[in-house]
Amino acid sequence: MDAYDKGSDARHGQVGPGGPAGPDLPDGEADPAETTAPETDGAPEAAGAREVAGVPEVADASEAAGAHEADVPETAGVPEVARAEAAGAAEVAGAPEAAGAVRAAPPGTAQPPAPRTGVAALSPRYQVGAVVALAVVAVAVCAHIGMVFLHLAPSNTLTKQHGDVVDEWVFPEFEQNWKLFAPNPLQQNVSVQVRAEVSTADGEIRTTGWYDLSAEDGRAIDGNPLPSHTQQNELRRAWDFFVASHDSDDRPVGLRGTLSETYLRRIALLRLDRDGAAGPGGVVERVQYRSRTTNVEPPPWSGEKVSDRPTVRELPWWSVSAETRGAKSGQAGQAAREGGAA
């Protein structure tokens, strides 16, 4: 209940903070205790009054802030806000140590050496071996780059004197050409086909159909992440070699022309034997090549017009008796051995 009623003429007694109730005052006059008493919430109070009420606010404020009780002195008469700030300062001051922070080493203390990595971490013997291996690899790379450069460079003094050495290093695995970057790169698809005349076991002669060797290589390369050098370049390079060393009438020009024909005959025999063209007991007597060249359709934006009709070049029949003589003698020897065993 309130100490007095605002609507009553009679004044009730009131116990002040310092003693017994004072005299009644007429209406309209303010009580001195009311005039001096603070009306704002959260104003500082005397430490004795809080201890009488049994509420240790200093300890509660310290625990709420997460500080230690020893860091916050309970001084009588200190405002609560000041004690809270002191508790926060003590908490900040002790935070690094509480978190396990590492203090900096005092000046003059020797730091441990950093661990060695890479080649420096190896023993001296292995360091020498690593340096020698790196030197050998560097020399080999430089030599290879130099050989390829001389192979692609125009004719000069070095290529004239040491052209054979350069060719032996480059061919056949590292051959390079400028066709991809030429002003007029290849714009045709060339399909190389072959057929054969076979002598059967009955003594008859029959002619096989056309075997598309280029299509066979294409099927072997398609979907193969690591196609062989033979599948990619053997037939293509052999046909380019033949075309470059023969005239328009398919007559060889020099010794290279004859060599190119021998190369193509051997490729034909290997491919026909792999496909079983001769049949059981049959022998390939002659082979014939033909090429089918089709222009690649240009892109629509170029406006270029090319013929879509294929061009067929058919070569004459070539005898392969020299290449098959070894096979025939091998078959005869095998038959003789089988007869002796029987």
XYZ file of C-alpha atoms in Angstrom:
342
model
C 0.000 0.000 0.000
C 1.275 3.521 -0.733
C 2.635 5.614 2.101
C -0.093 8.165 1.564
C -3.298 8.609 -0.387
C -3.299 11.438 -2.867
C -7.021 11.920 -2.562
C -7.208 12.084 1.285
C -6.977 15.168 3.557
C -5.300 13.204 6.340
C -1.521 12.548 6.128
C -0.279 9.140 7.204
C 3.025 8.582 8.958
C 6.032 7.526 6.880
C 9.272 5.942 7.902
C 12.118 7.691 6.166
C 15.553 6.331 5.470
C 16.939 8.139 8.504
C 14.364 7.767 11.298
C 10.727 7.917 12.392
C 7.883 9.432 10.546
C 7.928 13.233 10.200
C 5.146 15.669 10.853
C 2.189 15.896 8.576
C 2.447 18.599 5.924
C -0.385 20.561 4.514
C -1.745 19.657 1.099
C 0.221 20.956 -1.829
C 3.660 20.855 -0.165
C 6.203 18.318 -1.185
C 7.898 16.081 1.281
C 11.655 16.780 1.530
C 12.351 13.044 1.293
C 10.355 12.886 -1.902
C 12.197 15.895 -3.323
C 15.656 14.459 -2.694
C 14.868 10.823 -3.594
C 15.955 9.844 -7.162
C 13.130 8.776 -9.414
C 15.249 7.249 -12.237
C 15.518 3.456 -12.339
C 18.982 1.959 -12.093
C 20.458 4.857 -10.006
C 23.402 3.954 -7.723
C 22.444 2.831 -4.255
C 24.386 2.546 -1.048
C 26.236 -0.702 -0.468
C 24.703 -1.004 3.003
C 21.154 -0.928 1.710
C 21.880 -3.735 -0.734
C 23.531 -5.838 1.949
C 20.480 -5.328 4.198
C 18.249 -6.551 1.392
C 20.509 -9.634 1.028
C 21.204 -9.166 -2.712
C 24.902 -9.207 -3.578
C 24.628 -7.347 -6.850
C 28.394 -7.015 -7.219
C 28.828 -10.779 -7.276
C 25.895 -11.215 -9.694
C 27.310 -8.642 -12.096
C 30.721 -10.327 -11.996
C 29.276 -13.779 -12.686
C 27.081 -12.480 -15.526
C 30.149 -10.943 -17.188
C 32.162 -14.170 -16.795
C 34.845 -12.584 -14.549
C 36.506 -14.014 -11.464
C 35.373 -12.775 -8.058
C 38.945 -12.090 -7.012
C 39.393 -9.660 -9.926
C 36.456 -7.443 -8.872
C 36.851 -5.846 -5.407
C 33.632 -5.402 -3.453
C 34.238 -1.873 -2.294
C 31.415 -0.320 -0.358
C 29.860 2.654 -2.007
C 31.126 1.893 -5.555
C 28.380 2.298 -8.160
C 27.163 -0.814 -9.876
C 28.060 0.468 -13.343
C 31.641 1.153 -12.280
C 31.967 -2.303 -10.772
C 30.611 -3.899 -13.975
C 33.150 -1.967 -16.054
C 35.928 -3.066 -13.699
C 34.797 -6.676 -14.040
C 34.793 -6.388 -17.866
C 38.264 -4.871 -17.865
C 39.533 -7.681 -15.641
C 37.969 -10.234 -17.997
C 39.608 -8.645 -21.056
C 42.939 -8.488 -19.278
C 42.797 -12.196 -18.427
C 41.326 -13.397 -21.760
C 44.594 -14.246 -23.561
C 45.887 -16.360 -20.719
C 42.511 -18.067 -20.251
C 42.412 -18.950 -23.974
C 45.850 -20.498 -23.816
C 47.527 -17.835 -25.948
C 51.245 -18.290 -26.493
C 53.346 -15.431 -25.310
C 56.029 -14.063 -27.591
C 59.519 -15.270 -26.854
C 61.691 -12.673 -25.202
C 64.231 -10.954 -27.429
C 67.523 -12.776 -27.859
C 65.997 -16.279 -27.676
C 67.225 -18.572 -30.532
C 64.445 -19.850 -32.822
C 64.515 -23.515 -33.967
C 65.629 -23.891 -37.632
C 62.930 -24.512 -40.243
C 62.817 -28.080 -41.642
C 64.424 -28.535 -45.071
C 62.292 -29.612 -48.015
C 62.844 -30.719 -51.611
C 66.318 -31.605 -52.828
C 67.865 -29.888 -49.818
C 66.331 -32.526 -47.540
C 68.273 -35.329 -49.286
C 71.682 -36.570 -48.281
C 74.666 -35.153 -50.220
C 75.015 -38.329 -52.300
C 71.400 -38.232 -53.439
C 71.613 -34.497 -54.052
C 74.435 -35.108 -56.523
C 72.395 -37.845 -58.219
C 69.342 -35.573 -58.515
C 71.422 -32.763 -60.020
C 72.984 -35.136 -62.560
C 69.568 -36.551 -63.543
C 68.115 -33.069 -64.013
C 71.097 -32.056 -66.119
C 70.710 -35.118 -68.375
C 66.986 -34.456 -68.849
C 67.637 -30.788 -69.650
C 70.302 -31.678 -72.238
C 68.002 -34.282 -73.872
C 65.095 -31.825 -74.069
C 67.290 -29.112 -75.578
C 68.742 -31.576 -78.116
C 65.264 -32.777 -79.135
C 63.953 -29.237 -79.555
C 67.019 -28.355 -81.627
C 66.577 -31.406 -83.894
C 62.901 -30.631 -84.494
C 63.732 -26.998 -85.214
C 66.354 -27.985 -87.796
C 63.874 -30.435 -89.338
C 61.257 -27.704 -89.812
C 63.606 -24.844 -90.631
C 64.427 -23.917 -94.246
C 67.522 -25.433 -95.801
C 70.672 -24.071 -94.199
C 74.302 -25.004 -93.616
C 73.555 -27.321 -90.676
C 70.795 -29.228 -92.425
C 72.948 -29.658 -95.516
C 75.835 -31.115 -93.509
C 73.890 -33.039 -90.846
C 70.527 -33.625 -92.502
C 70.864 -37.416 -92.234
C 71.410 -37.239 -88.474
C 68.389 -34.968 -88.059
C 66.186 -37.286 -90.138
C 67.293 -40.345 -88.172
C 66.287 -38.609 -84.942
C 62.973 -37.192 -86.162
C 61.627 -40.050 -88.289
C 59.300 -41.759 -87.784
C 58.024 -40.918 -84.303
C 58.685 -37.161 -84.157
C 57.840 -36.139 -87.690
C 56.434 -32.641 -88.003
C 54.872 -30.705 -90.876
C 53.146 -27.395 -91.491
C 49.968 -28.724 -93.098
C 47.764 -27.629 -90.222
C 49.057 -24.048 -90.463
C 49.469 -23.914 -94.259
C 47.588 -21.242 -96.234
C 45.546 -24.041 -97.840
C 45.217 -26.935 -95.367
C 43.862 -30.289 -96.431
C 40.221 -29.994 -97.475
C 39.623 -33.503 -98.808
C 38.838 -36.918 -97.411
C 40.906 -39.666 -99.044
C 39.802 -43.281 -98.712
C 42.349 -45.950 -99.743
C 40.977 -49.336 -100.795
C 42.587 -52.580 -102.009
C 41.532 -55.865 -103.567
C 43.439 -59.034 -104.484
C 43.628 -61.926 -106.919
C 43.841 -65.127 -104.908
C 45.054 -68.553 -105.989
C 42.823 -70.995 -104.131
C 43.743 -74.468 -102.906
C 41.845 -75.946 -105.915
C 44.073 -74.063 -108.364
C 41.462 -71.500 -109.310
C 41.920 -67.726 -109.422
C 39.339 -65.523 -107.805
C 39.144 -61.775 -107.216
C 38.129 -60.458 -103.829
C 35.992 -57.434 -103.183
C 37.340 -54.010 -102.218
C 38.622 -53.682 -98.656
C 38.386 -50.127 -97.321
C 41.662 -49.875 -95.393
C 41.046 -46.254 -94.374
C 37.697 -47.167 -92.835
C 39.361 -49.984 -90.878
C 41.898 -47.532 -89.423
C 39.106 -45.087 -88.643
C 37.149 -47.696 -86.703
C 40.288 -48.646 -84.760
C 40.966 -44.986 -83.834
C 37.379 -43.976 -83.037
C 36.823 -44.097 -79.284
C 40.429 -45.141 -78.587
C 42.111 -42.651 -76.213
C 45.588 -43.937 -77.149
C 45.579 -45.036 -80.806
C 48.804 -46.471 -82.175
C 51.091 -44.650 -84.554
C 50.465 -47.390 -87.152
C 46.702 -46.924 -87.087
C 47.001 -43.157 -87.464
C 49.797 -42.692 -89.972
C 51.019 -45.879 -91.668
C 48.510 -46.035 -94.521
C 48.144 -42.265 -94.866
C 51.891 -41.683 -95.046
C 52.387 -44.568 -97.486
C 49.751 -43.198 -99.857
C 51.164 -39.648 -99.666
C 54.601 -41.124 -100.350
C 53.271 -42.885 -103.452
C 51.446 -39.837 -104.832
C 54.473 -37.586 -104.331
C 56.824 -40.017 -106.128
C 54.641 -40.856 -109.173
C 53.450 -38.846 -112.130
C 49.905 -38.485 -113.395
C 50.220 -41.776 -115.322
C 51.153 -43.666 -112.127
C 54.743 -44.163 -113.280
C 57.445 -43.984 -110.575
C 59.823 -41.049 -110.533
C 63.252 -42.265 -109.414
C 64.088 -44.852 -106.806
C 61.691 -43.394 -104.257
C 58.782 -44.233 -106.557
C 59.770 -47.893 -106.707
C 60.290 -47.950 -102.957
C 56.817 -46.519 -102.377
C 55.247 -49.289 -104.476
C 57.036 -51.976 -102.465
C 55.859 -50.337 -99.257
C 52.217 -50.318 -100.407
C 52.376 -53.965 -101.535
C 53.612 -55.077 -98.127
C 50.910 -53.093 -96.360
C 48.278 -54.689 -98.614
C 49.522 -58.204 -97.838
C 49.515 -57.550 -94.089
C 45.992 -56.132 -94.129
C 44.568 -58.829 -96.419
C 46.116 -61.564 -94.322
C 44.633 -60.031 -91.189
C 41.191 -59.958 -92.828
C 41.527 -63.545 -94.115
C 41.015 -62.534 -97.743
C 42.909 -65.524 -99.223
C 40.851 -68.111 -97.389
C 42.015 -71.580 -96.288
C 44.969 -72.687 -98.422
C 44.777 -69.661 -100.707
C 47.652 -67.392 -101.724
C 47.468 -63.750 -102.797
C 49.013 -63.390 -106.275
C 48.302 -59.744 -107.168
C 46.887 -56.653 -105.491
C 45.288 -53.483 -106.807
C 44.828 -50.131 -105.063
C 42.366 -47.371 -105.657
C 41.635 -44.098 -103.861
C 38.350 -42.287 -103.477
C 38.722 -38.540 -102.834
C 35.799 -36.414 -101.647
C 35.869 -32.668 -101.020
C 35.010 -31.478 -97.527
C 31.909 -29.314 -97.597
C 32.829 -25.697 -96.739
C 30.971 -23.831 -93.989
C 27.795 -21.968 -95.038
C 29.203 -18.529 -94.232
C 32.170 -18.891 -96.628
C 30.095 -18.823 -99.809
C 32.563 -21.242 -101.444
C 31.196 -23.833 -103.851
C 32.911 -27.215 -104.337
C 31.964 -30.376 -106.177
C 30.456 -33.139 -104.070
C 31.283 -35.849 -106.631
C 34.077 -38.181 -105.514
C 37.219 -38.629 -107.617
C 38.422 -42.197 -108.056
C 42.030 -43.088 -108.904
C 42.601 -46.743 -109.722
C 46.139 -48.134 -109.919
C 47.228 -51.089 -112.094
C 47.601 -54.615 -110.718
C 50.839 -55.315 -108.920
C 52.349 -58.762 -108.602
C 53.330 -59.741 -105.077
C 55.292 -62.876 -105.953
C 58.499 -61.446 -104.465
C 56.724 -60.623 -101.206
C 54.841 -63.963 -101.048
C 57.768 -66.215 -102.038
C 58.828 -66.529 -98.422
C 55.295 -67.393 -97.395
C 55.024 -70.109 -100.055
C 58.334 -71.672 -99.071
C 57.266 -71.587 -95.438
C 54.013 -73.353 -96.261
C 55.878 -76.012 -98.308
C 58.320 -76.631 -95.491
C 55.492 -76.945 -92.994
C 53.702 -79.455 -95.251
C 56.887 -81.510 -95.588
C 57.368 -81.555 -91.833
C 53.774 -82.654 -91.299
C 54.193 -85.470 -93.905
C 57.392 -86.712 -92.268
C 55.744 -86.742 -88.892
C 52.874 -88.821 -90.257
